[in-house]
Coordinates of C-alpha atoms in Angstrom, one line a residue:
M1 CA 143.7 203.3 155.8
T2 CA 141.5 205.1 158.3
A3 CA 138.0 206.5 158.5
D4 CA 135.5 207.6 161.1
Y5 CA 133.3 204.6 160.2
V6 CA 134.1 201.4 158.5
I7 CA 131.2 199.5 157.0
V8 CA 131.4 195.9 155.8
G9 CA 129.0 195.3 152.9
A10 CA 127.8 197.5 150.1
G11 CA 124.3 196.1 150.1
S12 CA 120.9 197.3 151.2
G13 CA 121.7 198.2 154.8
G14 CA 125.3 199.2 154.4
S15 CA 124.8 201.5 151.4
A16 CA 122.0 203.4 153.3
V17 CA 124.2 203.8 156.4
A18 CA 127.1 205.0 154.2
F19 CA 125.0 207.6 152.5
R20 CA 123.5 209.1 155.6
L21 CA 126.9 209.2 157.4
A22 CA 128.6 210.7 154.4
E23 CA 125.8 213.2 154.0
A24 CA 126.4 214.3 157.6
G25 CA 130.1 214.9 156.8
K26 CA 131.6 211.7 158.4
K27 CA 134.5 210.0 156.7
V28 CA 133.3 206.5 155.6
I29 CA 135.0 203.4 154.1
V30 CA 132.7 200.7 152.7
I31 CA 134.4 197.3 152.2
E32 CA 132.8 195.1 149.5
H33 CA 134.2 191.7 148.3
G34 CA 132.1 191.7 145.1
G35 CA 132.7 193.6 141.9
T36 CA 130.8 196.1 139.7
D37 CA 127.1 196.0 139.1
A38 CA 127.4 197.3 135.6
G39 CA 126.0 195.3 132.7
P40 CA 122.5 194.2 131.4
F41 CA 122.2 191.0 133.4
I42 CA 121.9 193.1 136.6
Q43 CA 120.4 196.3 135.2
M44 CA 117.6 194.8 133.0
P45 CA 114.7 193.9 135.3
A46 CA 113.5 191.0 133.2
A47 CA 116.9 189.4 133.4
L48 CA 116.6 188.9 137.2
S49 CA 117.1 185.1 137.0
Y50 CA 120.6 185.5 135.6
P51 CA 122.7 187.3 138.2
M52 CA 121.6 185.1 141.1
N53 CA 123.0 182.1 139.2
M54 CA 126.3 183.7 138.3
K55 CA 129.4 183.0 140.4
M56 CA 130.7 186.5 139.8
Y57 CA 127.7 188.0 141.5
D58 CA 126.7 185.4 144.1
W59 CA 128.4 184.0 147.2
G60 CA 127.4 180.5 146.2
M61 CA 125.9 179.4 149.5
S62 CA 123.4 176.6 150.1
S63 CA 121.8 175.0 153.0
E64 CA 122.7 171.7 154.6
P65 CA 120.4 168.8 153.8
E66 CA 116.9 169.8 155.1
A67 CA 115.2 167.0 156.9
G68 CA 111.8 168.6 156.5
L69 CA 112.2 168.8 152.7
G70 CA 113.3 165.2 152.1
G71 CA 117.0 165.9 152.6
R72 CA 117.2 168.5 149.8
E73 CA 119.9 171.2 149.9
L74 CA 118.5 174.6 148.9
V75 CA 120.5 177.2 147.2
T76 CA 120.7 180.5 149.1
P77 CA 121.8 183.3 146.8
R78 CA 123.4 186.4 148.4
G79 CA 124.8 189.3 146.4
K80 CA 128.6 189.4 146.1
V81 CA 128.5 192.6 144.1
V82 CA 128.2 196.4 144.6
G83 CA 124.6 196.8 145.8
G84 CA 124.7 193.4 147.5
S85 CA 121.5 191.4 147.2
S86 CA 119.6 194.4 145.9
S87 CA 121.6 193.9 142.7
I88 CA 120.5 190.3 142.2
N89 CA 117.1 190.1 143.8
G90 CA 113.6 190.1 142.2
M91 CA 113.2 193.9 142.9
V92 CA 109.9 193.4 144.6
Y93 CA 109.3 196.1 147.2
V94 CA 107.3 195.3 150.3
R95 CA 107.7 197.2 153.6
G96 CA 106.1 194.5 155.8
H97 CA 102.9 194.8 157.8
A98 CA 102.6 197.5 160.5
K99 CA 101.9 194.8 163.1
D100 CA 105.3 193.1 162.2
F101 CA 107.1 196.1 163.6
D102 CA 104.9 196.5 166.6
H103 CA 105.9 192.9 167.3
W104 CA 109.6 193.8 167.1
S105 CA 109.0 196.5 169.8
E106 CA 107.1 194.1 172.0
A107 CA 109.9 191.5 171.6
G108 CA 112.4 194.0 173.1
A109 CA 113.4 196.2 170.2
Q110 CA 112.0 199.3 171.8
G111 CA 111.9 202.3 169.4
W112 CA 111.1 200.0 166.4
A113 CA 107.3 199.9 166.5
Y114 CA 105.4 200.9 163.3
A115 CA 105.1 204.5 164.4
D116 CA 108.9 204.6 164.8
V117 CA 109.9 203.0 161.5
L118 CA 107.2 204.6 159.3
P119 CA 109.1 207.9 159.0
Y120 CA 112.1 206.0 157.8
F121 CA 110.2 204.2 155.1
K122 CA 108.8 207.5 154.0
R123 CA 112.2 209.2 154.1
M124 CA 113.8 206.5 151.8
E125 CA 110.9 206.3 149.3
N126 CA 110.5 208.1 146.0
W127 CA 107.1 206.6 145.2
H128 CA 105.7 206.7 141.7
G129 CA 102.4 204.9 142.4
A130 CA 100.2 207.7 143.8
E131 CA 98.1 208.2 140.6
D132 CA 97.5 204.5 140.3
A133 CA 96.7 204.0 144.0
A134 CA 94.3 207.0 144.0
Q135 CA 91.8 204.7 142.3
D136 CA 91.3 203.0 145.7
P137 CA 89.5 205.3 148.2
Q138 CA 91.2 203.3 151.0
A139 CA 94.7 204.3 149.9
D140 CA 96.2 207.2 151.8
P141 CA 99.2 209.0 150.3
A142 CA 100.1 210.2 153.8
F143 CA 101.7 206.8 154.4
R144 CA 104.1 207.1 151.5
G145 CA 107.3 209.1 150.8
T146 CA 107.9 210.9 147.5
D147 CA 111.3 212.5 147.6
G148 CA 113.6 209.8 148.9
P149 CA 116.5 208.2 147.1
L150 CA 114.8 204.8 146.5
H151 CA 112.6 204.9 143.4
I152 CA 109.5 202.6 143.6
S153 CA 107.3 202.0 140.7
R154 CA 104.5 199.7 139.4
G155 CA 104.5 197.6 136.3
P156 CA 102.0 198.5 133.5
R157 CA 99.9 195.3 134.1
K158 CA 99.1 195.1 130.3
N159 CA 98.8 191.3 130.3
P160 CA 95.1 190.5 131.0
L161 CA 96.2 187.7 133.4
F162 CA 97.2 190.3 136.0
S163 CA 93.7 191.8 136.2
A164 CA 92.1 188.3 136.0
F165 CA 94.1 187.2 139.1
I166 CA 93.1 190.3 141.0
K167 CA 89.5 189.9 140.0
A168 CA 89.5 186.3 141.0
G169 CA 90.7 187.3 144.5
E170 CA 87.8 189.7 144.7
Q171 CA 85.3 187.0 143.5
A172 CA 86.7 184.7 146.2
G173 CA 85.6 187.2 148.8
Y174 CA 88.9 188.9 149.5
A175 CA 89.5 192.6 149.8
L176 CA 91.2 194.7 147.1
T177 CA 94.0 197.1 148.1
G178 CA 95.4 199.9 146.0
D179 CA 98.5 200.2 148.1
Y180 CA 99.7 197.2 150.2
N181 CA 102.7 199.3 151.4
G182 CA 100.4 202.0 152.7
R183 CA 97.3 202.0 154.9
Q184 CA 96.0 198.5 154.1
Q185 CA 98.2 195.6 153.2
E186 CA 95.5 193.0 153.1
G187 CA 94.0 192.2 149.7
F188 CA 94.7 191.7 146.0
G189 CA 96.3 194.5 144.0
P190 CA 99.3 195.8 142.0
M191 CA 102.8 194.9 143.1
E192 CA 105.6 197.4 143.5
A193 CA 109.2 197.2 142.5
T194 CA 112.5 199.0 142.9
I195 CA 112.6 199.8 139.2
H196 CA 113.1 203.3 137.7
K197 CA 113.2 204.4 134.0
G198 CA 113.3 200.8 133.0
E199 CA 116.3 199.8 135.1
R200 CA 116.9 198.0 138.4
W201 CA 117.1 200.7 141.1
S202 CA 119.4 199.0 143.6
A203 CA 120.9 200.3 146.9
A204 CA 124.1 201.0 144.9
K205 CA 122.2 203.5 142.7
A206 CA 120.0 204.9 145.4
Y207 CA 122.6 205.3 148.2
L208 CA 126.2 204.1 147.5
R209 CA 127.0 206.2 144.5
P210 CA 125.4 209.4 146.0
A211 CA 127.5 208.6 149.2
I212 CA 130.7 208.4 147.1
A213 CA 129.7 211.6 145.3
T214 CA 129.8 213.6 148.6
G215 CA 133.6 213.0 148.7
H216 CA 133.2 211.6 152.2
C217 CA 132.8 207.9 151.3
E218 CA 135.2 205.5 149.7
L219 CA 134.5 202.0 148.3
L220 CA 137.3 199.5 149.0
R221 CA 137.3 196.1 147.3
G222 CA 138.4 193.2 149.5
L223 CA 137.4 190.3 151.7
A224 CA 136.6 191.2 155.3
R225 CA 138.2 188.6 157.4
K226 CA 137.3 189.7 160.9
V227 CA 136.7 192.7 163.2
V228 CA 139.8 193.7 165.2
F229 CA 139.2 194.4 168.9
E230 CA 141.4 196.2 171.4
E231 CA 140.4 195.8 175.0
G232 CA 136.8 195.0 174.0
R233 CA 136.4 197.8 171.5
A234 CA 136.2 197.4 167.7
I235 CA 139.1 199.4 166.2
G236 CA 138.9 198.2 162.6
V237 CA 138.5 195.4 160.1
E238 CA 141.1 193.0 158.8
V239 CA 140.8 192.8 155.0
E240 CA 142.5 190.6 152.4
R241 CA 143.0 192.3 149.0
G242 CA 145.5 191.9 146.3
G243 CA 147.0 188.9 148.1
K244 CA 147.8 191.0 151.2
I245 CA 146.2 191.3 154.6
E246 CA 145.8 194.7 156.1
M247 CA 143.7 196.5 158.7
I248 CA 141.3 199.3 157.9
R249 CA 141.0 201.4 161.0
A250 CA 137.8 202.9 162.4
N251 CA 138.2 205.9 164.6
V252 CA 134.6 205.8 165.8
E253 CA 132.8 202.6 164.9
V254 CA 132.6 199.5 162.7
I255 CA 129.3 198.6 161.2
L256 CA 128.5 195.1 159.8
A257 CA 126.0 194.9 157.0
A258 CA 127.3 191.8 155.3
S259 CA 123.9 189.9 155.1
S260 CA 122.1 187.7 157.6
L261 CA 124.5 184.8 156.5
N262 CA 127.8 186.6 156.4
T263 CA 127.3 189.0 159.3
P264 CA 127.0 186.2 162.0
K265 CA 130.0 184.5 160.3
L266 CA 132.1 187.6 160.7
L267 CA 131.0 188.1 164.3
M268 CA 132.0 184.6 165.1
L269 CA 135.3 184.8 163.3
S270 CA 135.9 188.0 165.3
G271 CA 135.3 186.3 168.7
V272 CA 131.7 187.3 169.2
G273 CA 129.3 184.4 169.5
P274 CA 128.7 181.1 171.4
A275 CA 131.9 180.6 173.4
D276 CA 132.0 176.8 173.0
H277 CA 131.5 177.0 169.3
L278 CA 134.2 179.6 168.9
R279 CA 136.7 177.7 171.0
A280 CA 136.0 174.5 168.9
H281 CA 137.3 176.4 165.9
G282 CA 140.3 177.9 167.8
I283 CA 138.9 181.4 168.0
D284 CA 139.6 183.5 171.1
V285 CA 136.3 184.6 172.8
V286 CA 135.8 188.4 172.9
A287 CA 132.1 188.2 173.9
D288 CA 130.1 185.1 174.7
R289 CA 126.8 185.8 172.8
A290 CA 124.7 182.6 172.4
G291 CA 122.3 184.4 170.0
V292 CA 124.9 184.9 167.2
G293 CA 123.8 182.7 164.3
A294 CA 120.7 181.6 166.0
N295 CA 117.0 182.5 165.2
L296 CA 117.5 182.0 161.4
Q297 CA 114.2 182.5 159.5
D298 CA 113.1 182.5 155.9
H299 CA 110.0 182.4 153.8
L300 CA 109.3 179.1 152.0
E301 CA 107.0 179.0 149.0
V302 CA 105.6 176.7 146.3
Y303 CA 105.0 177.6 142.6
F304 CA 101.4 177.0 141.8
Q305 CA 101.3 176.5 138.1
Y306 CA 98.5 176.3 135.6
A307 CA 98.4 175.6 131.8
A308 CA 96.8 178.5 129.9
K309 CA 93.9 178.2 127.5
Q310 CA 95.0 181.3 125.6
P311 CA 98.5 182.0 124.1
I312 CA 98.9 185.3 125.9
T313 CA 101.6 184.3 128.4
L314 CA 105.3 185.2 128.3
Y315 CA 106.0 181.7 127.0
K316 CA 105.9 183.1 123.5
Y317 CA 109.2 184.8 124.3
W318 CA 110.8 181.7 126.0
N319 CA 113.2 181.1 123.1
L320 CA 116.4 182.6 121.8
A321 CA 114.7 184.9 119.3
G322 CA 112.1 186.2 121.9
K323 CA 114.7 186.9 124.5
A324 CA 117.0 188.6 122.0
L325 CA 114.1 190.8 120.9
I326 CA 113.3 191.8 124.5
G327 CA 116.9 192.4 125.2
A328 CA 117.5 194.5 122.1
Q329 CA 114.5 196.7 122.8
W330 CA 115.6 197.3 126.3
L331 CA 119.2 198.1 125.3
L332 CA 118.2 200.5 122.7
T333 CA 115.2 202.2 124.2
K334 CA 114.8 201.1 127.9
T335 CA 111.2 200.1 127.0
G336 CA 109.2 196.9 126.6
L337 CA 109.0 193.7 128.6
G338 CA 112.6 194.0 129.6
T339 CA 111.7 196.9 131.9
S340 CA 109.6 194.7 134.3
N341 CA 110.4 192.0 136.7
Q342 CA 107.0 190.5 135.6
F343 CA 105.7 190.4 139.2
E344 CA 103.0 193.0 138.6
A345 CA 100.1 191.6 140.7
C346 CA 100.1 190.2 144.2
A347 CA 98.0 189.5 147.3
F348 CA 98.3 189.3 151.0
I349 CA 95.6 187.3 152.8
R350 CA 94.8 185.7 156.1
S351 CA 94.8 181.9 156.4
G352 CA 91.9 181.7 158.9
K353 CA 89.6 183.6 161.2
G354 CA 91.3 184.9 164.3
V355 CA 94.5 185.7 162.3
E356 CA 94.8 189.4 162.9
Y357 CA 96.7 190.4 159.7
P358 CA 97.9 188.6 156.5
D359 CA 100.1 185.6 156.9
I360 CA 100.0 184.4 153.2
Q361 CA 101.6 186.2 150.3
Y362 CA 101.1 185.7 146.6
H363 CA 103.4 186.8 143.7
F364 CA 101.6 186.3 140.4
L365 CA 103.7 185.7 137.2
P366 CA 102.3 185.3 133.6
I367 CA 104.5 182.4 132.8
A368 CA 105.0 179.0 134.4
V369 CA 108.7 178.9 135.1
R370 CA 111.2 178.3 137.9
Y371 CA 112.3 181.4 139.8
D372 CA 115.9 180.8 138.7
G373 CA 114.8 180.6 135.1
K374 CA 116.3 177.1 134.6
A375 CA 113.1 175.3 133.5
A376 CA 109.8 176.4 132.0
A377 CA 106.6 174.4 131.8
E378 CA 106.0 173.1 128.3
G379 CA 103.7 175.5 126.6
H380 CA 101.7 178.5 127.8
G381 CA 101.1 178.8 131.5
F382 CA 101.1 181.1 134.5
Q383 CA 101.9 180.7 138.2
A384 CA 101.5 182.1 141.7
H385 CA 104.3 181.9 144.3
V386 CA 102.6 181.2 147.6
G387 CA 103.7 180.5 151.1
P388 CA 103.1 181.3 154.8
M389 CA 104.7 184.4 156.1
R390 CA 105.3 183.6 159.8
S391 CA 106.7 180.1 160.1
K392 CA 107.6 179.1 163.6
S393 CA 110.6 177.1 162.5
R394 CA 114.0 178.4 163.4
G395 CA 117.4 177.6 162.0
S396 CA 121.1 178.5 162.5
V397 CA 124.2 179.8 160.9
T398 CA 127.5 178.4 162.3
L399 CA 131.1 178.3 161.2
R400 CA 132.4 175.6 158.9
S401 CA 135.9 176.5 159.9
N402 CA 138.0 179.5 161.0
D403 CA 138.9 180.2 157.4
P404 CA 137.1 183.5 156.3
K405 CA 136.9 182.1 152.7
D406 CA 134.7 179.2 153.8
N407 CA 130.9 179.7 153.5
P408 CA 129.1 179.1 156.8
V409 CA 127.0 176.1 157.7
I410 CA 123.4 177.0 157.1
R411 CA 120.5 175.0 158.6
F412 CA 117.1 176.5 158.1
N413 CA 115.2 173.6 159.7
Y414 CA 112.4 174.2 157.3
M415 CA 109.0 172.7 158.2
S416 CA 110.4 171.6 161.6
H417 CA 107.3 173.0 163.4
P418 CA 104.1 171.1 163.0
D419 CA 102.1 174.3 162.4
D420 CA 104.1 174.8 159.2
W421 CA 102.4 171.8 157.6
A422 CA 98.9 172.9 158.5
E423 CA 99.6 176.5 157.3
F424 CA 101.1 175.3 154.0
R425 CA 98.1 173.0 153.3
K426 CA 95.8 176.0 153.8
C427 CA 97.9 177.9 151.2
I428 CA 97.4 175.1 148.7
R429 CA 93.7 174.8 149.2
L430 CA 93.0 178.5 149.3
T431 CA 95.0 179.0 146.1
R432 CA 92.9 176.4 144.3
E433 CA 89.8 178.1 145.4
I434 CA 91.0 181.5 144.0
F435 CA 92.0 180.0 140.6
A436 CA 88.6 178.3 140.4
Q437 CA 86.8 181.7 140.3
P438 CA 84.9 182.8 137.1
A439 CA 87.6 185.4 136.3
M440 CA 90.1 182.7 135.7
A441 CA 87.8 180.3 133.8
E442 CA 88.8 181.6 130.4
H443 CA 92.5 181.2 131.3
V444 CA 92.9 178.0 133.4
K445 CA 93.3 174.9 131.2
F446 CA 94.5 172.6 134.0
E447 CA 96.7 172.6 137.1
I448 CA 100.3 171.7 136.2
Q449 CA 101.5 171.6 139.8
P450 CA 100.8 170.4 142.4
G451 CA 98.3 168.7 140.1
A452 CA 94.6 168.2 140.7
A453 CA 95.0 164.6 141.7
L454 CA 96.9 165.6 144.9
Q455 CA 94.1 166.2 147.4
T456 CA 94.7 164.5 150.8
D457 CA 96.9 166.0 153.5
D458 CA 99.6 163.3 152.9
E459 CA 99.6 164.0 149.1
I460 CA 99.9 167.7 149.6
D461 CA 102.6 167.2 152.3
S462 CA 104.6 165.1 149.8
F463 CA 104.4 167.8 147.2
I464 CA 105.6 170.4 149.7
R465 CA 108.5 168.2 150.8
A466 CA 109.6 167.7 147.2
H467 CA 108.9 171.1 145.7
A468 CA 108.9 173.9 148.3
E469 CA 111.6 176.5 147.5
S470 CA 113.2 179.3 149.5
A471 CA 111.9 182.8 148.7
Y472 CA 115.5 184.0 149.5
H473 CA 114.5 186.0 152.6
P474 CA 117.0 184.8 155.3
C475 CA 117.1 187.0 158.4
G476 CA 117.2 187.2 162.2
T477 CA 120.7 185.8 163.0
A478 CA 121.9 188.7 165.1
R479 CA 118.6 189.4 166.8
M480 CA 117.8 192.9 168.2
G481 CA 116.4 193.0 171.8
A482 CA 116.9 194.3 175.2
A483 CA 120.5 194.4 176.4
S484 CA 119.5 192.1 179.3
D485 CA 118.2 189.4 176.9
P486 CA 120.8 186.6 176.8
M487 CA 119.8 185.6 173.2
A488 CA 119.8 189.2 171.8
V489 CA 122.9 190.1 169.8
V490 CA 122.3 193.8 169.3
D491 CA 120.4 196.4 171.5
P492 CA 117.8 198.7 170.0
E493 CA 120.5 201.1 169.0
G494 CA 122.1 198.3 166.8
R495 CA 125.1 198.1 169.1
V496 CA 126.6 194.6 169.6
I497 CA 126.0 193.7 173.2
G498 CA 129.2 192.9 175.2
V499 CA 131.6 195.0 173.1
Q500 CA 132.0 198.6 172.2
G501 CA 132.3 200.4 168.8
L502 CA 130.5 197.7 166.8
R503 CA 127.0 197.8 165.3
V504 CA 125.0 195.7 162.8
A505 CA 122.7 197.3 160.2
D506 CA 121.2 194.6 158.0
S507 CA 118.4 191.9 158.1
S508 CA 120.4 190.0 160.7
I509 CA 118.9 192.2 163.4
F510 CA 115.2 191.4 162.6
P511 CA 113.6 189.8 165.7
R512 CA 111.0 188.2 163.5
I513 CA 110.7 188.0 159.7
P514 CA 108.3 190.6 158.4
N515 CA 105.5 190.0 155.9
G516 CA 106.9 190.0 152.4
N517 CA 110.2 190.6 150.7
L518 CA 113.1 191.9 152.8
N519 CA 114.9 194.4 150.7
G520 CA 112.7 197.3 151.8
P521 CA 112.9 196.6 155.5
S522 CA 116.7 196.0 155.2
I523 CA 117.2 199.5 153.7
M524 CA 114.9 201.0 156.4
V525 CA 117.2 199.4 159.0
G526 CA 120.2 201.1 157.4
E527 CA 118.4 204.4 157.3
K528 CA 117.4 204.1 161.0
I529 CA 120.7 202.8 162.3
A530 CA 122.5 205.7 160.7
D531 CA 120.3 208.1 162.7
H532 CA 121.1 206.1 165.9
I533 CA 124.8 206.5 165.1
L534 CA 124.4 210.2 164.5
G535 CA 122.3 210.7 167.7
R536 CA 119.2 211.9 166.0
R537 CA 115.7 210.5 165.4
L538 CA 112.8 211.2 163.1
P539 CA 109.7 211.8 165.3
P540 CA 107.2 208.9 165.4
E541 CA 104.1 209.1 163.1
N542 CA 101.0 207.6 164.6
L543 CA 99.1 206.8 161.4
A544 CA 96.8 203.9 162.0
P545 CA 96.9 201.0 159.5
K546 CA 93.6 199.5 158.4
L547 CA 92.8 196.0 159.5
V548 CA 89.9 194.0 158.2
E549 CA 87.2 194.6 160.8
S550 CA 85.9 191.0 160.9
W551 CA 89.4 189.4 161.2
D552 CA 88.5 187.7 164.5
S553 CA 85.3 186.1 163.1
S554 CA 86.0 185.4 159.4
Q555 CA 88.8 184.5 157.1
R556 CA 87.9 187.0 154.4

């Protein structure tokens, strides 16, 4: 089988690339190992905890024992399904802060500053929050897109706990923001999600199916084993399907978009990576790139849980009958609690004066429960997920073997930088202050976890070590930078340095992790890399984001 472009991965980045190339009339083949995304477990937003725990949808990866977390191994869900991780994630939509992308440019990814990426965020968005955001005079619709393929909505925020959380933030002295994805990220406000008409709006719905509908794109089920090179040029992808191994030939280029964990694995299996590591696994070196698999980053968070005074939380539905009722209403009418991921309020704040833009994120949830849905606190409660956004710790992805069926070795090295501990302690103490505000007084019964008795640095550190969880935002393992940078893997065009005909278009190329959830920026990368491939660019937009004026002298 032959196409102009062969893309590995039908997720956030790969689907966006496929659509834009097919739209331009190019013949595209997308290789995906996972199966269909049909069915209520994926499509019902409230069922988000199920698909990430199902082997049929998830690659089943986990970290090595993490020394900074007491030797715990953390699960690392990645979507093995059409739509990739956009089909199993929490559907939260965050672009990242404008300053994140300016940092990318300063770090060597020229052409990826905020002014450069803003037009691509706008092109991809079909934003349904304008009327809601208009209540904030600071919100500016010029920052948003309204006719793109990716539908972005806001939950109804009917539960009074959402408004109480936002009011508590205001009472604690923080700003409010009507649109954290627009002019001003900093502050408390409504959260946005890739949900449309009561269903998950994944990259498969937004991009892949429209790409296939053009007649120029074909989806091929199989396991990508490696990229095939001929005299230093990528000419195709070796795939195993139906018990047979074959090559899918690319006449122009191969594009890897297999996730920040599988893309570096594929690069190394193909002979692109640290030479000594490849030779140790019996792999011939095509290009010695020390940065492949390095620079792994993630967001770590804790679940701050409170018992509720009033029986208004989602705990009333945390039983077989309640879940059946929600599911039936959703199946029959696409209405009710099943249409929300329940993350309907959020905040982005700064941890201290002199921090230019937010480095702490909150997701608020009107039930006290693990993110994977496996355990709920006994009785009515609510929680905020909180953690630092710009950890200095760096990890790695390496090969376990030269067998393409083996998951890679993942070492995040969480909490390995001393600043991480100081930042996390600030998260704990600032969160307690927010929930101590008058707006929460009628709701807070007592602190479930960490527990009010934990007050000293050592006690807080012990809690973090035992209870911090991944926010499932791995990235950075094929870092974008200047071609002369020995640790860069791709140049600012997304081309893999040291070979020809090969690009990367997923979160692997992020130089540094952006503020917030990664699905939005990953889709933006796919949109923008497609234009690089096609030799075109959207003109930069020099809209100035709003920073809190006193950031250098006050924390709020």
